Short mmCIF file of C-alpha atoms in Angstrom, two decimals:
data_model
loop_
_atom_site.label_atom_id
_atom_site.label_comp_id
_atom_site.label_asym_id
_atom_site.label_seq_id
_atom_site.Cartn_x
_atom_site.Cartn_y
_atom_site.Cartn_z
CA MET P 210 62.77 4.86 24.55
CA LYS P 211 61.84 8.13 22.81
CA ILE P 212 59.32 6.27 20.64
CA LEU P 213 57.73 4.73 23.74
CA VAL P 214 57.45 8.11 25.44
CA SER P 215 55.93 9.64 22.29
CA LEU P 216 53.32 6.87 22.12
CA CYS P 217 52.45 7.33 25.80
CA VAL P 218 51.79 11.01 25.10
CA PHE P 219 49.98 10.51 21.76
CA VAL P 220 47.45 7.85 22.83
CA PRO P 221 45.80 9.94 25.60
CA LEU P 222 45.69 12.93 23.25
CA LEU P 223 43.97 10.79 20.58
CA ALA P 224 41.41 9.53 23.11
CA LEU P 225 40.81 13.12 24.26
CA ALA P 226 40.29 14.26 20.63
CA THR P 227 37.86 11.40 19.99
CA ALA P 228 35.88 12.25 23.12
CA GLU P 229 35.72 15.92 22.07
CA GLU P 230 34.50 14.94 18.60
CA GLU P 231 31.76 12.76 20.11
CA ALA P 232 30.74 15.63 22.40
CA VAL P 233 30.54 18.01 19.43
CA LEU P 234 28.56 15.44 17.42
CA GLU P 235 26.10 14.95 20.29
CA SER P 236 25.63 18.71 20.56
CA ILE P 237 24.58 19.04 16.89
CA LEU P 238 22.42 15.88 16.83
CA ARG P 239 18.74 16.17 17.60
CA ASP P 240 17.09 14.41 20.52
CA ARG P 241 15.12 11.38 19.23
CA SER P 242 13.34 10.40 22.44
CA HIS P 243 10.01 11.81 21.20
CA ILE P 244 10.02 9.30 18.32
CA GLU P 245 9.98 6.32 20.67
CA GLU P 246 7.40 7.99 22.93
CA THR P 247 5.01 8.96 20.10
CA LEU P 248 5.26 5.57 18.39
CA ARG P 249 5.07 3.74 21.74
CA LEU P 250 7.93 1.45 20.83
CA ALA P 251 8.49 0.41 24.45
CA ALA P 252 4.95 -0.99 24.78
CA ASP P 253 4.53 -4.77 24.50
CA GLU P 254 2.16 -6.19 21.92
CA LYS P 255 -0.23 -9.11 22.22
CA ALA P 256 1.43 -11.12 19.49
CA GLY P 257 -0.72 -14.20 20.07
CA ASP P 258 -4.05 -12.44 19.58
CA TYR P 259 -2.73 -10.63 16.50
CA ALA P 260 -1.50 -13.87 14.91
CA ALA P 261 -4.82 -15.62 15.69
CA ALA P 262 -6.83 -12.83 14.06
CA LEU P 263 -4.60 -12.90 10.95
CA GLN P 264 -4.98 -16.67 10.74
CA ARG P 265 -8.75 -16.39 10.85
CA LEU P 266 -8.71 -13.58 8.26
CA ARG P 267 -6.60 -15.75 5.98
CA LYS P 268 -9.05 -18.66 6.43
CA ILE P 269 -12.07 -16.49 5.57
CA TYR P 270 -10.33 -15.23 2.45
CA HIS P 271 -9.34 -18.70 1.22
CA ASN P 272 -12.69 -20.32 2.02
CA SER P 273 -15.12 -17.60 0.93
CA ILE P 274 -13.50 -15.07 -1.41
CA ARG P 275 -10.70 -16.76 -3.34
CA PRO P 276 -12.92 -19.49 -4.91
CA MET P 277 -15.06 -16.76 -6.49
CA GLU P 278 -11.92 -14.93 -7.66
CA GLN P 279 -10.68 -18.04 -9.43
CA ALA P 280 -14.05 -19.05 -10.89
CA TYR P 281 -14.58 -15.64 -12.56
CA LYS P 282 -10.90 -14.72 -13.15
CA TYR P 283 -11.08 -11.49 -11.18
CA ASN P 284 -7.29 -11.07 -11.14
CA GLU P 285 -7.28 -10.63 -14.92
CA LEU P 286 -9.61 -7.65 -14.51
CA ARG P 287 -7.88 -5.85 -11.64
CA GLN P 288 -4.34 -7.27 -11.87
CA HIS P 289 -4.26 -7.52 -8.07
CA GLU P 290 -3.71 -10.98 -6.70
CA ILE P 291 -3.74 -11.25 -2.92
CA SER P 292 -1.17 -13.66 -1.51
CA ASP P 293 -0.80 -15.05 2.00
CA GLY P 294 2.26 -12.85 2.36
CA GLU P 295 0.17 -9.75 1.69
CA ILE P 296 -2.47 -10.76 4.24
CA THR P 297 0.12 -11.31 6.97
CA SER P 298 2.43 -8.45 5.97
CA LYS P 299 3.11 -5.43 8.18
CA PRO P 300 1.77 -1.97 7.24
CA MET P 301 3.75 -0.43 4.40
CA VAL P 302 4.91 3.21 4.42
CA LEU P 303 5.86 4.44 0.95
CA PHE P 304 8.15 7.43 0.34
CA LEU P 305 7.64 9.30 -2.96
CA GLY P 306 8.81 12.63 -4.34
CA PRO P 307 11.41 14.43 -6.46
CA TRP P 308 15.08 13.54 -6.26
CA SER P 309 17.21 14.66 -3.30
CA VAL P 310 14.39 16.08 -1.17
CA GLY P 311 15.36 14.03 1.90
CA LYS P 312 13.35 10.78 1.58
CA SER P 313 16.32 8.56 2.48
CA SER P 314 17.48 10.97 5.19
CA MET P 315 14.01 10.81 6.74
CA ILE P 316 14.18 7.01 6.95
CA ASN P 317 17.68 7.22 8.45
CA TYR P 318 16.36 9.65 11.04
CA LEU P 319 13.28 7.60 12.00
CA LEU P 320 15.34 4.41 12.39
CA GLY P 321 18.44 6.05 13.91
CA LEU P 322 20.73 4.76 11.17
CA LEU P 323 23.20 7.67 11.18
CA ASP P 324 26.82 6.48 11.06
CA THR P 325 25.79 2.82 10.85
CA PRO P 326 26.89 0.48 8.04
CA TYR P 327 23.31 0.26 6.74
CA GLN P 328 22.31 3.91 6.64
CA LEU P 329 20.76 4.81 3.28
CA TYR P 330 23.12 6.80 1.09
CA THR P 331 22.17 10.46 0.78
CA GLY P 332 23.52 13.43 -1.13
CA ALA P 333 22.71 16.58 -3.11
CA GLU P 334 22.67 14.60 -6.38
CA PRO P 335 20.16 11.85 -7.29
CA THR P 336 21.36 9.00 -5.05
CA THR P 337 18.61 6.36 -4.78
CA SER P 338 18.27 4.46 -8.06
CA GLU P 339 16.61 1.38 -6.51
CA PHE P 340 13.37 0.58 -4.77
CA THR P 341 14.67 -0.14 -1.27
CA VAL P 342 12.50 -2.11 1.16
CA ILE P 343 13.58 -1.72 4.80
CA MET P 344 12.05 -4.50 6.90
CA HIS P 345 12.54 -6.40 10.13
CA GLY P 346 14.94 -9.31 10.41
CA GLU P 347 16.84 -11.21 13.09
CA LYS P 348 20.15 -9.82 11.81
CA ILE P 349 21.35 -7.05 9.55
CA ARG P 350 21.60 -8.23 5.95
CA THR P 351 20.86 -7.24 2.38
CA VAL P 352 18.36 -9.23 0.30
CA GLU P 353 18.49 -9.14 -3.48
CA GLY P 354 15.32 -8.41 -5.46
CA ILE P 355 15.30 -11.81 -7.18
CA VAL P 356 15.37 -13.49 -3.74
CA MET P 357 12.52 -11.31 -2.43
CA ALA P 358 10.38 -12.13 -5.47
CA ALA P 359 11.10 -15.86 -5.23
CA ASP P 360 10.12 -16.06 -1.53
CA SER P 361 6.39 -16.82 -1.39
CA SER P 362 6.26 -16.02 2.34
CA ARG P 363 6.89 -12.36 1.52
CA SER P 364 4.38 -10.05 -0.14
CA PHE P 365 6.70 -9.14 -3.04
CA SER P 366 6.42 -12.24 -5.26
CA PRO P 367 3.99 -10.51 -7.71
CA LEU P 368 6.78 -8.06 -8.61
CA GLU P 369 8.27 -10.70 -10.91
CA LYS P 370 5.84 -9.60 -13.63
CA PHE P 371 7.81 -6.35 -14.08
CA GLY P 372 10.82 -8.23 -15.41
CA GLN P 373 14.38 -9.00 -14.43
CA ASN P 374 15.59 -5.45 -15.11
CA PHE P 375 13.34 -4.21 -12.33
CA LEU P 376 14.31 -6.99 -9.91
CA GLU P 377 17.91 -5.84 -10.30
CA LYS P 378 16.71 -2.42 -9.11
CA LEU P 379 14.89 -3.89 -6.09
CA VAL P 380 16.80 -4.42 -2.85
CA GLY P 381 15.74 -5.32 0.67
CA ILE P 382 17.47 -4.46 3.93
CA GLU P 383 16.65 -6.50 7.02
CA MET P 384 17.60 -5.35 10.50
CA PRO P 385 16.45 -5.93 14.08
CA HIS P 386 14.57 -2.75 15.01
CA LYS P 387 11.56 -2.18 17.24
CA LEU P 388 9.80 0.06 14.71
CA LEU P 389 10.37 -2.40 11.86
CA GLU P 390 8.60 -5.10 13.89
CA ARG P 391 5.43 -3.09 13.25
CA VAL P 392 5.95 -1.38 9.89
CA THR P 393 7.91 -1.70 6.62
CA PHE P 394 9.46 1.31 4.84
CA VAL P 395 9.85 1.55 1.05
CA ASP P 396 12.24 4.14 -0.36
CA THR P 397 11.78 4.94 -4.07
CA PRO P 398 13.96 6.52 -6.76
CA GLY P 399 13.49 10.27 -6.95
CA ILE P 400 11.37 11.64 -9.75
CA ILE P 401 13.48 13.32 -12.45
CA GLU P 402 11.28 15.24 -14.87
CA ASN P 403 13.62 15.08 -17.86
CA ARG P 404 14.01 11.29 -17.67
CA LYS P 405 11.83 9.02 -19.80
CA GLN P 406 10.45 5.70 -18.55
CA GLN P 407 12.33 3.66 -21.12
CA GLU P 408 15.62 5.09 -19.82
CA ARG P 409 15.00 3.34 -16.49
CA GLY P 410 14.75 -0.06 -18.20
CA TYR P 411 11.49 -1.05 -16.48
CA PRO P 412 7.92 0.33 -16.23
CA PHE P 413 8.50 2.85 -13.42
CA ASN P 414 4.90 4.09 -13.22
CA ASP P 415 3.49 0.55 -13.12
CA VAL P 416 5.86 -0.38 -10.31
CA CYS P 417 4.89 2.76 -8.39
CA GLN P 418 1.22 1.86 -8.86
CA TRP P 419 1.87 -1.62 -7.42
CA PHE P 420 3.37 -0.13 -4.27
CA ILE P 421 0.70 2.61 -4.06
CA ASP P 422 -2.09 0.01 -4.17
CA ARG P 423 -0.56 -1.80 -1.18
CA ALA P 424 0.69 1.13 0.91
CA ASP P 425 -1.04 1.96 4.18
CA LEU P 426 0.59 5.41 4.34
CA ILE P 427 2.19 7.44 1.54
CA PHE P 428 4.67 10.23 2.31
CA VAL P 429 5.05 12.59 -0.66
CA VAL P 430 8.14 14.64 0.15
CA PHE P 431 9.20 18.03 -1.26
CA ASP P 432 11.82 20.58 -0.33
CA PRO P 433 11.98 24.38 -0.91
CA THR P 434 14.04 24.01 -4.09
CA LYS P 435 11.79 21.48 -5.89
CA LEU P 436 8.23 22.76 -5.98
CA ASP P 437 7.45 22.60 -9.70
CA VAL P 438 5.08 19.88 -10.85
CA GLY P 439 6.18 18.35 -14.15
CA LEU P 440 4.69 15.59 -16.29
CA GLU P 441 6.11 12.67 -14.29
CA LEU P 442 4.98 14.11 -10.95
CA GLU P 443 1.57 14.91 -12.42
CA MET P 444 1.32 11.29 -13.58
CA LEU P 445 2.21 10.16 -10.06
CA PHE P 446 -0.63 12.19 -8.53
CA ARG P 447 -3.03 10.71 -11.08
CA GLN P 448 -1.96 7.30 -9.81
CA LEU P 449 -2.66 8.46 -6.24
CA LYS P 450 -6.31 9.33 -6.97
CA GLY P 451 -8.59 7.40 -4.69
CA ARG P 452 -5.86 7.11 -2.03
CA GLU P 453 -6.10 10.67 -0.70
CA SER P 454 -6.73 9.50 2.87
CA GLN P 455 -3.35 7.71 2.89
CA ILE P 456 -1.36 10.66 1.49
CA ARG P 457 0.75 12.91 3.74
CA ILE P 458 2.49 15.80 1.99
CA ILE P 459 5.76 16.88 3.62
CA LEU P 460 7.70 20.11 3.06
CA ASN P 461 11.14 18.98 4.20
CA LYS P 462 14.28 21.05 4.97
CA ALA P 463 12.05 23.85 6.28
CA ASP P 464 14.77 25.12 8.63
CA SER P 465 16.86 26.15 5.62
CA LEU P 466 14.60 29.19 5.14
CA ALA P 467 13.74 32.26 7.13
CA THR P 468 10.15 32.40 8.40
CA GLN P 469 8.97 34.87 5.76
CA ASP P 470 10.52 32.87 2.91
CA LEU P 471 9.03 29.68 4.36
CA MET P 472 5.54 31.18 4.16
CA ARG P 473 6.07 32.02 0.48
CA VAL P 474 7.37 28.51 -0.27
CA TYR P 475 4.43 26.95 1.59
CA GLY P 476 2.00 28.98 -0.50
CA ALA P 477 3.78 28.05 -3.73
CA LEU P 478 3.70 24.32 -2.89
CA PHE P 479 0.03 24.53 -1.94
CA TRP P 480 -0.73 26.33 -5.20
CA SER P 481 1.07 23.66 -7.25
CA LEU P 482 -0.54 20.66 -5.56
CA ALA P 483 -4.11 21.80 -4.95
CA PRO P 484 -5.35 21.06 -8.52
CA LEU P 485 -3.79 17.57 -8.44
CA ILE P 486 -5.47 16.27 -5.28
CA ASN P 487 -9.04 15.16 -5.74
CA VAL P 488 -10.52 16.31 -2.43
CA THR P 489 -12.92 19.12 -1.49
CA GLU P 490 -10.81 20.28 1.45
CA PRO P 491 -7.22 21.54 1.09
CA PRO P 492 -4.43 18.98 1.65
CA ARG P 493 -2.52 19.04 4.92
CA VAL P 494 1.15 19.91 4.45
CA TYR P 495 3.57 18.95 7.24
CA VAL P 496 6.39 21.49 7.54
CA SER P 497 9.58 20.39 9.28
CA SER P 498 13.12 19.14 8.78
CA PHE P 499 13.43 15.36 8.99
CA TRP P 500 17.06 14.47 9.54
CA PRO P 501 19.26 13.66 12.57
CA TYR P 502 20.88 17.08 13.01
CA ASP P 503 19.54 19.93 15.09
CA TYR P 504 17.39 22.65 13.56
CA ALA P 505 19.17 25.67 12.14
CA PRO P 506 19.39 28.61 14.58
CA ASP P 507 16.78 31.38 14.50
CA THR P 508 14.11 29.14 12.97
CA SER P 509 10.69 28.01 14.21
CA ARG P 510 11.99 24.91 16.00
CA ASP P 511 8.88 24.58 18.23
CA LEU P 512 6.62 24.60 15.18
CA PHE P 513 8.82 22.08 13.37
CA LYS P 514 8.83 19.70 16.33
CA ARG P 515 5.03 19.91 16.71
CA GLU P 516 4.63 19.17 13.00
CA GLU P 517 7.00 16.22 13.30
CA ILE P 518 5.11 14.79 16.28
CA SER P 519 1.82 15.25 14.41
CA LEU P 520 3.18 13.22 11.48
CA LEU P 521 4.49 10.54 13.85
CA GLU P 522 1.03 10.31 15.42
CA ASP P 523 -0.41 9.62 11.96
CA LEU P 524 2.18 6.85 11.53
CA ASN P 525 1.33 5.45 14.95
CA GLN P 526 -2.38 5.46 14.06
CA VAL P 527 -1.65 3.28 11.04
CA ILE P 528 0.38 0.90 13.21
CA GLU P 529 -2.31 0.72 15.90
CA ASN P 530 -5.09 0.11 13.34
CA ARG P 531 -3.16 -2.23 11.07
CA LEU P 532 -5.36 -5.25 11.77
CA GLU P 533 -8.60 -3.30 11.35
CA ASN P 534 -7.27 -1.83 8.10
CA LYS P 535 -6.30 -5.30 6.86
CA ILE P 536 -9.81 -6.66 7.56
CA ALA P 537 -11.41 -3.63 5.89
CA PHE P 538 -9.14 -4.11 2.86
CA ILE P 539 -10.06 -7.81 2.48
CA ARG P 540 -13.77 -6.94 2.87
CA GLN P 541 -13.49 -4.21 0.22
CA HIS P 542 -11.72 -6.68 -2.03
CA GLY P 543 -14.51 -9.21 -1.42
CA ILE P 544 -17.15 -6.63 -2.38
CA ARG P 545 -15.35 -5.96 -5.66
CA VAL P 546 -15.04 -9.68 -6.40
CA ARG P 547 -18.77 -10.15 -5.71
CA ILE P 548 -19.73 -7.27 -8.02
CA HIS P 549 -17.48 -8.68 -10.75
CA ALA P 550 -19.06 -12.13 -10.42
CA LEU P 551 -22.58 -10.65 -10.59
CA LEU P 552 -21.67 -8.72 -13.76
CA VAL P 553 -20.08 -11.73 -15.46
CA ASP P 554 -23.15 -13.78 -14.49
CA ARG P 555 -25.39 -11.15 -16.08
CA TYR P 556 -23.29 -11.12 -19.28
CA VAL P 557 -23.52 -14.93 -19.48
CA GLN P 558 -27.26 -14.91 -18.82
CA THR P 559 -27.91 -12.24 -21.46
CA PHE P 560 -25.78 -14.12 -23.98
CA LYS P 561 -27.76 -17.33 -23.47
CA GLU P 562 -31.07 -15.50 -23.72
CA LYS P 563 -30.12 -13.83 -27.03
CA MET P 564 -28.67 -16.94 -28.61
CA SER P 565 -30.80 -18.95 -31.02
CA PHE P 566 -30.15 -21.95 -33.23
CA PHE P 567 -29.16 -19.80 -36.21
CA SER P 568 -27.26 -17.08 -34.31
CA ASP P 569 -23.56 -16.43 -34.66
CA PRO P 570 -22.16 -16.55 -31.09
CA GLU P 571 -19.38 -14.04 -31.80
CA LEU P 572 -21.71 -11.45 -33.33
CA VAL P 573 -24.28 -11.84 -30.54
CA PHE P 574 -21.77 -11.35 -27.77
CA LYS P 575 -19.98 -8.54 -29.60
CA GLU P 576 -23.25 -6.62 -29.64
CA ILE P 577 -23.72 -7.22 -25.91
CA VAL P 578 -20.19 -6.24 -24.86
CA GLU P 579 -20.09 -3.17 -27.13
CA ASP P 580 -23.30 -1.70 -25.68
CA PRO P 581 -24.08 -3.26 -22.28
CA ASP P 582 -26.56 -0.48 -21.44
CA LYS P 583 -28.78 -1.61 -24.31
CA PHE P 584 -29.24 -4.93 -22.48
CA TYR P 585 -29.40 -3.38 -18.98
CA ILE P 586 -26.33 -5.30 -17.81
CA PHE P 587 -25.24 -2.78 -15.20
CA LYS P 588 -28.68 -1.39 -14.36
CA SER P 589 -30.03 -4.86 -13.58
CA ILE P 590 -27.22 -5.38 -11.06
CA LEU P 591 -28.17 -2.15 -9.29
CA ALA P 592 -31.87 -3.05 -9.30
CA LYS P 593 -31.61 -6.63 -7.99
CA THR P 594 -28.69 -6.46 -5.55
CA ASN P 595 -27.47 -4.14 -2.82
CA VAL P 596 -24.67 -2.72 -4.97
CA SER P 597 -23.80 0.97 -5.07
CA LYS P 598 -23.47 2.53 -8.51
CA PHE P 599 -20.23 4.13 -7.31
CA ASP P 600 -18.69 0.66 -6.85
CA LEU P 601 -19.36 -0.50 -10.41
CA PRO P 602 -16.23 -0.96 -12.53
CA ASN P 603 -15.62 0.69 -15.87
CA ARG P 604 -17.69 -0.76 -18.72
CA ASP P 605 -14.75 -0.62 -21.12
CA ALA P 606 -12.76 -2.93 -18.85
CA TYR P 607 -15.14 -5.79 -19.65
CA ARG P 608 -14.62 -5.36 -23.38
CA ASP P 609 -10.94 -6.14 -22.80
CA PHE P 610 -11.74 -8.80 -20.19
CA PHE P 611 -14.00 -10.80 -22.52
CA GLY P 612 -11.55 -10.26 -25.37
CA ILE P 613 -9.16 -12.53 -23.44
CA ASN P 614 -11.70 -14.77 -21.69
CA PRO P 615 -14.50 -16.20 -23.88
CA VAL P 616 -17.95 -15.88 -22.33
CA SER P 617 -18.50 -19.60 -22.91
CA SER P 618 -15.77 -20.40 -20.35
CA PHE P 619 -17.90 -19.08 -17.46
CA LYS P 620 -20.78 -20.74 -15.64
CA GLN P 621 -23.72 -18.86 -14.20
CA LEU P 622 -23.72 -18.26 -10.46
CA SER P 623 -26.67 -20.60 -10.02
CA ALA P 624 -24.47 -23.43 -11.31
CA GLN P 625 -21.58 -22.61 -8.92
CA CYS P 626 -22.90 -24.76 -6.07
CA SER P 627 -21.87 -28.10 -4.64
CA TYR P 628 -23.28 -30.40 -1.98
CA ILE P 629 -20.16 -30.15 0.23
CA GLY P 630 -18.92 -26.62 -0.47
CA GLY P 631 -22.25 -24.83 -0.85
CA CYS P 632 -22.81 -21.91 -3.24
CA LEU P 633 -19.99 -19.47 -4.01
CA LEU P 634 -22.29 -16.44 -3.93
CA GLU P 635 -23.73 -17.31 -0.52
CA LYS P 636 -20.25 -17.91 0.91
CA ILE P 637 -18.84 -14.59 -0.23
CA GLU P 638 -21.96 -12.71 0.89
CA ARG P 639 -21.74 -14.35 4.31
CA ALA P 640 -18.08 -13.32 4.57
CA ILE P 641 -18.90 -9.71 3.65
CA THR P 642 -21.97 -9.30 5.83
CA HIS P 643 -21.22 -11.54 8.83
CA GLU P 644 -17.78 -13.13 9.16
CA LEU P 645 -15.51 -10.14 8.49
CA PRO P 646 -17.64 -7.67 10.54
CA SER P 647 -17.73 -10.26 13.35
CA LEU P 648 -13.93 -10.54 13.27
CA LEU P 649 -13.62 -6.76 13.33
CA SER P 650 -15.99 -6.38 16.27
CA SER P 651 -14.18 -9.11 18.23
CA ILE P 652 -10.92 -7.17 17.84
CA ASN P 653 -12.46 -3.85 18.86
CA SER P 654 -14.07 -5.45 21.92
CA GLY P 655 -10.80 -7.09 22.93
CA LYS P 656 -12.14 -10.65 22.67
CA ASN P 657 -10.09 -13.54 21.40
CA PRO P 658 -11.02 -13.76 17.69
CA THR P 659 -10.78 -17.54 17.68
CA LEU P 660 -13.67 -17.87 20.13
CA SER P 661 -16.29 -16.21 17.95
CA SER P 662 -15.54 -18.02 14.72
CA CYS P 663 -18.53 -18.38 12.44
CA GLU P 664 -16.90 -20.02 9.46
CA ALA P 665 -18.44 -23.41 10.23
CA THR P 666 -21.98 -22.44 11.16
CA GLY P 667 -22.52 -19.05 9.53
CA CYS P 668 -22.41 -16.89 12.68
CA GLY P 669 -24.78 -18.82 14.88
CA GLU P 670 -27.01 -20.24 12.16
CA LYS P 671 -27.33 -24.01 11.81
CA PRO P 672 -25.94 -25.34 8.53
CA LYS P 673 -28.73 -26.09 6.09
CA ASN P 674 -28.84 -28.77 3.44
CA ARG P 675 -30.48 -26.88 0.57
CA TYR P 676 -30.72 -30.08 -1.48
CA ARG P 677 -32.88 -31.94 1.02
CA ARG P 678 -36.65 -31.84 0.51
CA ASN P 679 -38.65 -30.67 3.51
#
């Protein structure tokens, strides 16, 4: 009887203690309603129109750009093969920076993962040793790296080239979340300056470059205690050159400092990073504290919240423009493939012109590839085609390219035509100048992209039989 009475007294007290703990926890947690408002997560999307536009983009790529890629082995020059998974993938947000600066905590905060089984582990010591991809799924589950690389429907199959040691350090987390329906987050191991690449067991910088090349937005995170730029961080910023428009620099844990100290830290971070970023104007640094708990008392909480909302607006802009960015990316890729094909064609043409009956093929082509300017390889491309000199690839890259691929294995562009398929050069030029801009304009005008398709007739032009005599 005494035990029963004791239980009757203890259970209400336990419930009261739990309720008090929840009340205390709610009082120290930050309000997250502005995240949903800024990112417009409650708004419905036109999934049908988006899928139709992606399908047409995929068709343009496969019909007009990929045949030229394969004919002139472009992927062996750039090491960037575009898969169907990459075309249909969601925008990727990449988190980079030193160890324990709050990258994982920031993801937990944006997704509301605090006190859930799948919150990313955080701590004062280096905690993230894997590349963690957080993506949308029907249910919460973990996906091993070897499974992600083997699934051709995902955009991660090219990661197999970095070896099994890396795939063991790659993990995916799927969960049903409104934000993850529109974007994918990638958390990376923190940069430790005294660690060598070989100690990781895989080519860390090469893996980072793979993700950098495919990221739509790159958050480079620092905190007040880790402002020094060492060799590994300097190497990372060299890899980021050319992607300055995607970079957002974040000074995290800003509420851990008094206002005067924060100004000094801001100046020190700016001083360290300014020489590493290849832009004429100073980089924008977002100053806030990205984690679920409330700001420390007597700090600039209004400033921190405005900075946070400003960063969220940048993220929302990437989400809103994801289709336009995808089309622009495929068009830029097509321009590079076209330039590569024109250059290879010029190398082949020059080789055939310089060859005679008594010439040694290896010596003739070695002379051409060692000094292409002597034979006006690059200048002739600029003179005869609408190619910018700033888009031309490095000359040294073709020395390595032709070291692997003999010049005799390539046909000239004039020979890359067929009665049914047409000419490869005309198809890729039509995609660059007509089909992709037409798709982009149909999206901006709100029209159904399937109604203005010009793949069959070349945007209103009647198909011509170039082999028929008039």
